[in-house]
Short mmCIF file of C-alpha atoms in Angstrom, two decimals:
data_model
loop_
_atom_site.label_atom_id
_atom_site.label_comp_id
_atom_site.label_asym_id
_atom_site.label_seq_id
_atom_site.Cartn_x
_atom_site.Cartn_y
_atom_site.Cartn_z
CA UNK U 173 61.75 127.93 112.25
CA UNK U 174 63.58 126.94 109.10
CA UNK U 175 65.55 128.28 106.27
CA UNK U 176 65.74 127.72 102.76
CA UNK U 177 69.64 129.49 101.78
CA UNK U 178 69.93 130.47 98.26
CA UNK U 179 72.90 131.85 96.31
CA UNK U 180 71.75 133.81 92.93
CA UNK U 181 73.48 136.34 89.91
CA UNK U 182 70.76 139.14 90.28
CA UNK U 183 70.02 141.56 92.52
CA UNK U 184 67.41 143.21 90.09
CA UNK U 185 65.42 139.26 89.22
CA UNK U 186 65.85 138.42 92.81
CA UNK U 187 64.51 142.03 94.47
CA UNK U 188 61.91 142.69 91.67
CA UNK U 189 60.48 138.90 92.39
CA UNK U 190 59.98 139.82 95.99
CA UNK U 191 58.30 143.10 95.87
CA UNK U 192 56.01 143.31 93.31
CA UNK U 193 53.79 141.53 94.69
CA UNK U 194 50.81 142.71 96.37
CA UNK U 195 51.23 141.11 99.38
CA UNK U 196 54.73 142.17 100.56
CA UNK U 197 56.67 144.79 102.28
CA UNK U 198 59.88 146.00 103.19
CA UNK U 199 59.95 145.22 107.03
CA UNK U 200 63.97 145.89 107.45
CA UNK U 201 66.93 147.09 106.03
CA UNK U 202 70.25 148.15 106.19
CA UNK U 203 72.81 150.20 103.58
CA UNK U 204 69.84 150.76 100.84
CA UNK U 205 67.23 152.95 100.00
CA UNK U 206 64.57 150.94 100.77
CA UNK U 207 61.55 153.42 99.16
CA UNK U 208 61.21 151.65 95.97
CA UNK U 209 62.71 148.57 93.70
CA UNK U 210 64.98 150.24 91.62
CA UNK U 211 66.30 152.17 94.09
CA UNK U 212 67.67 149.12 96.44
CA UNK U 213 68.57 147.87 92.83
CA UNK U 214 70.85 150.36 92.36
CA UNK U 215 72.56 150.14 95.66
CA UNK U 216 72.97 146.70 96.27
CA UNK U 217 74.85 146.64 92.50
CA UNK U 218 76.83 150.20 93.29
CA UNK U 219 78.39 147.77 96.19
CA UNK U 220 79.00 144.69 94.41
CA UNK U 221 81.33 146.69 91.87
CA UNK U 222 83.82 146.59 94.92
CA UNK U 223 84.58 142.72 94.07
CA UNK U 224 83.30 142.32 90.25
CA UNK U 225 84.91 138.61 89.98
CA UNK U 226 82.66 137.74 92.68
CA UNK U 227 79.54 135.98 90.27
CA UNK U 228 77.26 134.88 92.95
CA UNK U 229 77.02 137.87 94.77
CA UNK U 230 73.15 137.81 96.02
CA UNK U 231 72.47 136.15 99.42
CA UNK U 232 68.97 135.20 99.96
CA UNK U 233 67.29 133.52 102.75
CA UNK U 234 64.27 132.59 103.05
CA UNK U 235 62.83 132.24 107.29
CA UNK U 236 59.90 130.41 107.60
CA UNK U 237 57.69 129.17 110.81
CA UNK U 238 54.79 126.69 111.26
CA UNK U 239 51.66 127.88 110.77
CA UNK U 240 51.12 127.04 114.80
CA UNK U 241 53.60 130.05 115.55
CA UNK U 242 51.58 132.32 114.23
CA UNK U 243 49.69 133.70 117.67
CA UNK U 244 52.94 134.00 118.85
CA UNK U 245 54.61 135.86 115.86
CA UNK U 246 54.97 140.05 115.92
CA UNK U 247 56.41 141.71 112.61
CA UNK U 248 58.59 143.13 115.02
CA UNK U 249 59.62 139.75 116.62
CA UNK U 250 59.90 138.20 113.20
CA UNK U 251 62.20 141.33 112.17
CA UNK U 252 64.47 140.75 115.14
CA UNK U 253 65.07 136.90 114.54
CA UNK U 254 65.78 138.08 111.20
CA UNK U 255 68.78 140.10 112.14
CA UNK U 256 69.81 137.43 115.11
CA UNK U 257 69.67 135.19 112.25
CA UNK U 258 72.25 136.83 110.09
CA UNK U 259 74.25 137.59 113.05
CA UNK U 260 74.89 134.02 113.63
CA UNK U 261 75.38 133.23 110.10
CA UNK U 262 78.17 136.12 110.25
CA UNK U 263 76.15 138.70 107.67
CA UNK U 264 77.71 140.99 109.11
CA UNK U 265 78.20 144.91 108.10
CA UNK U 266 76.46 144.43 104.69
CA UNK U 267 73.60 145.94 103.04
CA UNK U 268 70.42 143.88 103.27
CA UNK U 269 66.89 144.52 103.11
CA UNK U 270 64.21 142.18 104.64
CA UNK U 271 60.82 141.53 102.71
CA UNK U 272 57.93 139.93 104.38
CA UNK U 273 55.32 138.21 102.30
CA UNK U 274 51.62 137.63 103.63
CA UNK U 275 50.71 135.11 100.62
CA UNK U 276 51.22 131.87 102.24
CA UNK U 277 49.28 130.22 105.38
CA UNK U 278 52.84 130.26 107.23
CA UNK U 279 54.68 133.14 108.58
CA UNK U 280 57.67 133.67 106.38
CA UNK U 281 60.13 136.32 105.07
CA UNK U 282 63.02 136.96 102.60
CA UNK U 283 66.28 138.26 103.41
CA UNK U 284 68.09 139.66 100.40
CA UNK U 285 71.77 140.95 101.13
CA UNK U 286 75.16 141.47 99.45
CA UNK U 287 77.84 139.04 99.80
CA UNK U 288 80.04 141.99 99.40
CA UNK U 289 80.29 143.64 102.81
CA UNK U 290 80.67 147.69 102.83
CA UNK U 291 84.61 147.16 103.15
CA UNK U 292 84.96 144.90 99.91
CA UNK U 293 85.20 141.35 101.80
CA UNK U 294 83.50 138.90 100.51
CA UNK U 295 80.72 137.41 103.17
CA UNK U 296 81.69 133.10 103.10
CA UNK U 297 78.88 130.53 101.86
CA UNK U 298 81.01 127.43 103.19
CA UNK U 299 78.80 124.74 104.46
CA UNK U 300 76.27 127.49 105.33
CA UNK U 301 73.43 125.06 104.50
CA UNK U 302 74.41 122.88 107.54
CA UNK U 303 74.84 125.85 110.08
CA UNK U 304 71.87 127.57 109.00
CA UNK U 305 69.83 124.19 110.27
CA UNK U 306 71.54 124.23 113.15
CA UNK U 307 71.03 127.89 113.67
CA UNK U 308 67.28 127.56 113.37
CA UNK U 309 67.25 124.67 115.13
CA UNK U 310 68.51 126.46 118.85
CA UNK U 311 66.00 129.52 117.80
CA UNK U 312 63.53 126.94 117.77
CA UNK U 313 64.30 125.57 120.58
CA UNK U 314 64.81 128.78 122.66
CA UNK U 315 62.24 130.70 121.54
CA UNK U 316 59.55 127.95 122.37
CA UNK U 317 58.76 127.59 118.61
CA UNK U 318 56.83 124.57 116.81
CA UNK U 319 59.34 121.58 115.65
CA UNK U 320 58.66 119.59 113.22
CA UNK U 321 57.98 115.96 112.64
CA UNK U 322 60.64 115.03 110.50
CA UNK U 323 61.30 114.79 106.89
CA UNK U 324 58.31 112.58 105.70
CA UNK U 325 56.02 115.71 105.98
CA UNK U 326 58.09 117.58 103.28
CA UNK U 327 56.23 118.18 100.07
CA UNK U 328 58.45 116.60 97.85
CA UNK U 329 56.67 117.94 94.75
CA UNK U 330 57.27 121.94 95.63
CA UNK U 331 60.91 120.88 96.05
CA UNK U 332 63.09 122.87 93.82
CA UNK U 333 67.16 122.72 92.78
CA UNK U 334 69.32 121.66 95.27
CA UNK U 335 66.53 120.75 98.12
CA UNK U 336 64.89 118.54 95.57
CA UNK U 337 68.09 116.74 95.28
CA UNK U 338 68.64 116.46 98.37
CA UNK U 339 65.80 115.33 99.45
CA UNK U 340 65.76 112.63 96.41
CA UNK U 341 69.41 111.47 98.02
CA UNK U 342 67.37 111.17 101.26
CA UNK U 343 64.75 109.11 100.63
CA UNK U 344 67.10 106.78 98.71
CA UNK U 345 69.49 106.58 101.34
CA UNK U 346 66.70 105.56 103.74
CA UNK U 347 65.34 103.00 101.49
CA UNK U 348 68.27 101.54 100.99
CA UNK U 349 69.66 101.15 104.75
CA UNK U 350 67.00 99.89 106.03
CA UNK U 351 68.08 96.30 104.13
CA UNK U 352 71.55 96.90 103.05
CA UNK U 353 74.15 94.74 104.52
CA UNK U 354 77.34 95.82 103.13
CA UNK U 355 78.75 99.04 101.91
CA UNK U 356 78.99 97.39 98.41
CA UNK U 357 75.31 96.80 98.33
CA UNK U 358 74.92 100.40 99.39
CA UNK U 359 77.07 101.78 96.60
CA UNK U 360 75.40 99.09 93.74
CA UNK U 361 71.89 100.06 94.85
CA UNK U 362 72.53 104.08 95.13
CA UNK U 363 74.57 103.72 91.33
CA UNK U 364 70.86 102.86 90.17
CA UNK U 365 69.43 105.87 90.95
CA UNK U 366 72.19 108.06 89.94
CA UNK U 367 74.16 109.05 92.96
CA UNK U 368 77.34 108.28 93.73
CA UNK U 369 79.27 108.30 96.76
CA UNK U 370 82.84 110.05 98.04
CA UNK U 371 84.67 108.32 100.37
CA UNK U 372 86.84 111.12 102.39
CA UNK U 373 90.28 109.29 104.26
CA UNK U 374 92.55 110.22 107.05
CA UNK U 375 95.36 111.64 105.70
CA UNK U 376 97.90 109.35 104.84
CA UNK U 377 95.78 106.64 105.38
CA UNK U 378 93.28 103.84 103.91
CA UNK U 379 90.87 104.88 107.19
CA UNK U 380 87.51 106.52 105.73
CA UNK U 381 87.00 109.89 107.78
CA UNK U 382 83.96 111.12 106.00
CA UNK U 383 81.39 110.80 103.74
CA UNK U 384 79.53 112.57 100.58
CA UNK U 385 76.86 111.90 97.95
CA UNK U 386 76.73 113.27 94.63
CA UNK U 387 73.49 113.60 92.20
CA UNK U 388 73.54 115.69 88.83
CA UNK U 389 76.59 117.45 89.80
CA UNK U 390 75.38 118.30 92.65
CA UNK U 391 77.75 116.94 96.32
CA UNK U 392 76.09 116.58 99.84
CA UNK U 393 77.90 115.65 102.48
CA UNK U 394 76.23 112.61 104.30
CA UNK U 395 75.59 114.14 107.13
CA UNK U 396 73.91 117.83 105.57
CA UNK U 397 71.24 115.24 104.10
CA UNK U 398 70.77 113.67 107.73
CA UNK U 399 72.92 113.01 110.91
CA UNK U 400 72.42 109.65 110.81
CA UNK U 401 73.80 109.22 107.51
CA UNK U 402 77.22 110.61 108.14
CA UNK U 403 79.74 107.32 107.29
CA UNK U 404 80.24 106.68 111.19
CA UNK U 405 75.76 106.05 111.30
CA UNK U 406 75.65 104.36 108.43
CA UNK U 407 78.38 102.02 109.04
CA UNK U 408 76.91 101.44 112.45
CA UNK U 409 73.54 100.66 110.92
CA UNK U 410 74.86 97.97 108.57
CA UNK U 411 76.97 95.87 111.28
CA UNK U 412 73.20 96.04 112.63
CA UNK U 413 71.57 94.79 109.25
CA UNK U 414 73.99 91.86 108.90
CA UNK U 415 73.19 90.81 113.06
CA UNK U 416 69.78 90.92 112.34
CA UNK U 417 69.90 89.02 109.06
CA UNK U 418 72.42 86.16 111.15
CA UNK U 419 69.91 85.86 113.84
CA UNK U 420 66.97 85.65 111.28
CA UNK U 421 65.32 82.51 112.36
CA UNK U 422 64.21 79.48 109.83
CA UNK U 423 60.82 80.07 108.69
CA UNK U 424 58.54 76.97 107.61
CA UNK U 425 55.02 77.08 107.23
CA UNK U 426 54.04 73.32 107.93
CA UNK U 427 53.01 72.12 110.92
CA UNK U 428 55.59 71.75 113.65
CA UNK U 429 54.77 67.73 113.96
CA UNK U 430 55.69 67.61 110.39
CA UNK U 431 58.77 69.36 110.71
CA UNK U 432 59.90 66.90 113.67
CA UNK U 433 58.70 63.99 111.94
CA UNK U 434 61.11 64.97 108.91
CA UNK U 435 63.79 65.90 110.38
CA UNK U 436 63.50 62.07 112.77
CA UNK U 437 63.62 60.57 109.55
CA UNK U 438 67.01 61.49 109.13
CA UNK U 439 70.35 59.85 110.10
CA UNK U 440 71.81 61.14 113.53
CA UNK U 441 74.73 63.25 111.89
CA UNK U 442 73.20 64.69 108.87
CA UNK U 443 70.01 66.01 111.35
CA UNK U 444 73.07 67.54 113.64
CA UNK U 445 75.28 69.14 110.72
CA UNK U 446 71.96 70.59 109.21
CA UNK U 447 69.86 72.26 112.54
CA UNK U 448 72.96 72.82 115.27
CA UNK U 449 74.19 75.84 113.47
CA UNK U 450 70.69 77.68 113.64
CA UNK U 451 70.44 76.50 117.81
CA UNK U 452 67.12 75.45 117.69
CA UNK U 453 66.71 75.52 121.11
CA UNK U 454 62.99 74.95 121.49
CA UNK U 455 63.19 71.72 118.59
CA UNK U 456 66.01 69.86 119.86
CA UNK U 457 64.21 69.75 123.39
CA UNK U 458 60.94 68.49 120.94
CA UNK U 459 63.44 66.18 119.98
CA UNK U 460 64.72 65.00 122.80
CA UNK U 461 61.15 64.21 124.45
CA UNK U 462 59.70 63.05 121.39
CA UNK U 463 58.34 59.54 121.54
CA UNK U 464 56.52 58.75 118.47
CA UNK U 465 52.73 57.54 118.16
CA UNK U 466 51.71 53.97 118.65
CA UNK U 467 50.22 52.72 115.15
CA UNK U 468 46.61 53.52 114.86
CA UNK U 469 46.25 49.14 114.13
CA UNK U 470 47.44 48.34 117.08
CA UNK U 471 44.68 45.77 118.53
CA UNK U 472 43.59 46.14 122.35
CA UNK U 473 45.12 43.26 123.42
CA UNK U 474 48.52 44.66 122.22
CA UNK U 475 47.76 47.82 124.19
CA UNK U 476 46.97 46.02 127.21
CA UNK U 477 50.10 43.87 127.25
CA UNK U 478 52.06 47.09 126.51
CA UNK U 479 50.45 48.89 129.68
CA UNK U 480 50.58 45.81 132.03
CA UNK U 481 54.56 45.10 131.27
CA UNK U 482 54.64 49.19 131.66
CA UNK U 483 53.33 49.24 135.31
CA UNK U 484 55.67 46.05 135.65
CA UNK U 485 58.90 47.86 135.02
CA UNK U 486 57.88 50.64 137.35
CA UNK U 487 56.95 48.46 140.23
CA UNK U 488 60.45 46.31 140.12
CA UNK U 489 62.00 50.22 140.27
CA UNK U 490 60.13 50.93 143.14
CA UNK U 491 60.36 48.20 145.22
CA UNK U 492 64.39 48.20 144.58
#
């Protein structure tokens, strides 16, 4: 189960768009007369006189479920998350009316209500993106519904408004962590695709609390686009980049006996100041053992000499 939470100027665009169409219904509804469009119409904009400054005063959710839910699904199941939905989301006492379209393969629905409640209040949209996903997320959960694998399955190219830039923050984000070492290379990199980032501090001090992006005007806070790029993750994930990139060992592609036979050629202290930082553990015991090969023009008799004073040596250590 997921939501897609909109915020719109029109009750008349936003109901018309829903209902006339073949396939949909009015499965729900509270405070309107719910018989025909200009009817709700009328009520939902009666209300909204109560608070005229109020601009954006159409709520509209949209509930969707995996196509794998289906055999599980009732209308009258899908109804009641509905309303368990807004109840969590504190829609509370206000006129709404719940519209379920058949047009898609996945079960979804539309809830349409006033963000001015029948007493005048105005019903809150603070940070209602991030508790609506986490909303969904333990009605998932409970109800045995299907999760998701994750963001790389969204359809980036039915994306719309502020998903599609959130999602296009997203994908940059995880491009760009996945090499960055510092946060300067982070901000540099993001700067070339537009977005900028908001450093939020402590009051009264230089110590960075939270963290935002920002695309075409539109702000995210890091964590709304993913929990692991809140500034506490992401900061985490860079001390790992720059470990990583310490303990990077020396590639070469030559062969290893070419390596050694370079690096022998070298004087003593220029072979220790160039390969002890790196602590080539495995080389330096190559090194250590390494006895180089007799020259290929060597006669026999030079060999034999070589091997008779060899066994010499070893018998004067024995018999001492």
């Amino acid at each position: 189960m997921i939501a897609k939470v909109i915020t719109g100027k029109s009750f008349g665009g936003c109901v018309r768009y829903l209902l006339e169409r073949e396939k949909s219904f009015v499965l729900d509804s509270a405070g309107v007369r719910d018989y025909n469009i200009k009817a709700i119409v009328a009520d939902l904009n009666a209300q909204r006189k109560m608070r005229p400054q109020l601009g954006n005063a159409v709520g509209h959710t949209v509930l969707s479920w995996s196509n794998e839910d289906r055999e599980k699904l009732t209308v009258e199941k899908m109804a009641q998350h509905a309303r368990e939905y807004m109840e969590k989301m504190g829609i509370k006492n206000a006129q709404y009316v719940t519209v379920l379209h058949t047009d898609k393969k996945h079960p979804h629905l539309h809830l349409v209500y006033n963000r001015v409640d029948n007493e005048g209040k105005t019903i809150g949209n603070y940070n209602h993106w991030h508790k609506s996903r986490k909303i969904c997320r333990e009605m998932t959960e409970r109800y045995g519904y299907h999760i998701g694998k994750g963001k790389a399955k969204v359809n980036r190219q039915a994306l719309r408004g502020n998903d599609k830039l959130r999602y296009a923050i997203h994908d940059a984000l995880k491009s760009i962590m996945a090499k960055a070492t510092t946060w300067k290379q982070v901000e540099t990199m993001l700067a070339g695709q537009g977005i900028a980032i908001h450093y939020k501090y402590r009051s009264g001090t230089n110590e960075v609390q939270g963290i935002s992006f920002e695309k075409d005007g539109v702000k995210f806070k890091g964590s709304a686009i993913d929990r692991k790029f809140s500034f506490a993750g992401m900061d985490r994930q860079l001390k790992e980049n720059r470990v990583m990139e310490a303990t990077q060992p020396i590639t070469d592609s030559r062969p290893l006996a070419e390596q050694i036979r370079e690096i022998l050629q070298q004087p003593q202290e220029q072979r220790s100041h160039a390969y002890e930082p790196q602590g080539l553990g495995l080389l330096e015991a190559l090194l250590d053992t390494y006895t180089p090969p007799e020259p290929e023009s060597m006669s026999d008799a030079e060999r034999r000499r070589r091997k008779r004073k060899k066994q010499e040596a070893q018998s004067r250590g024995v018999s001492r």
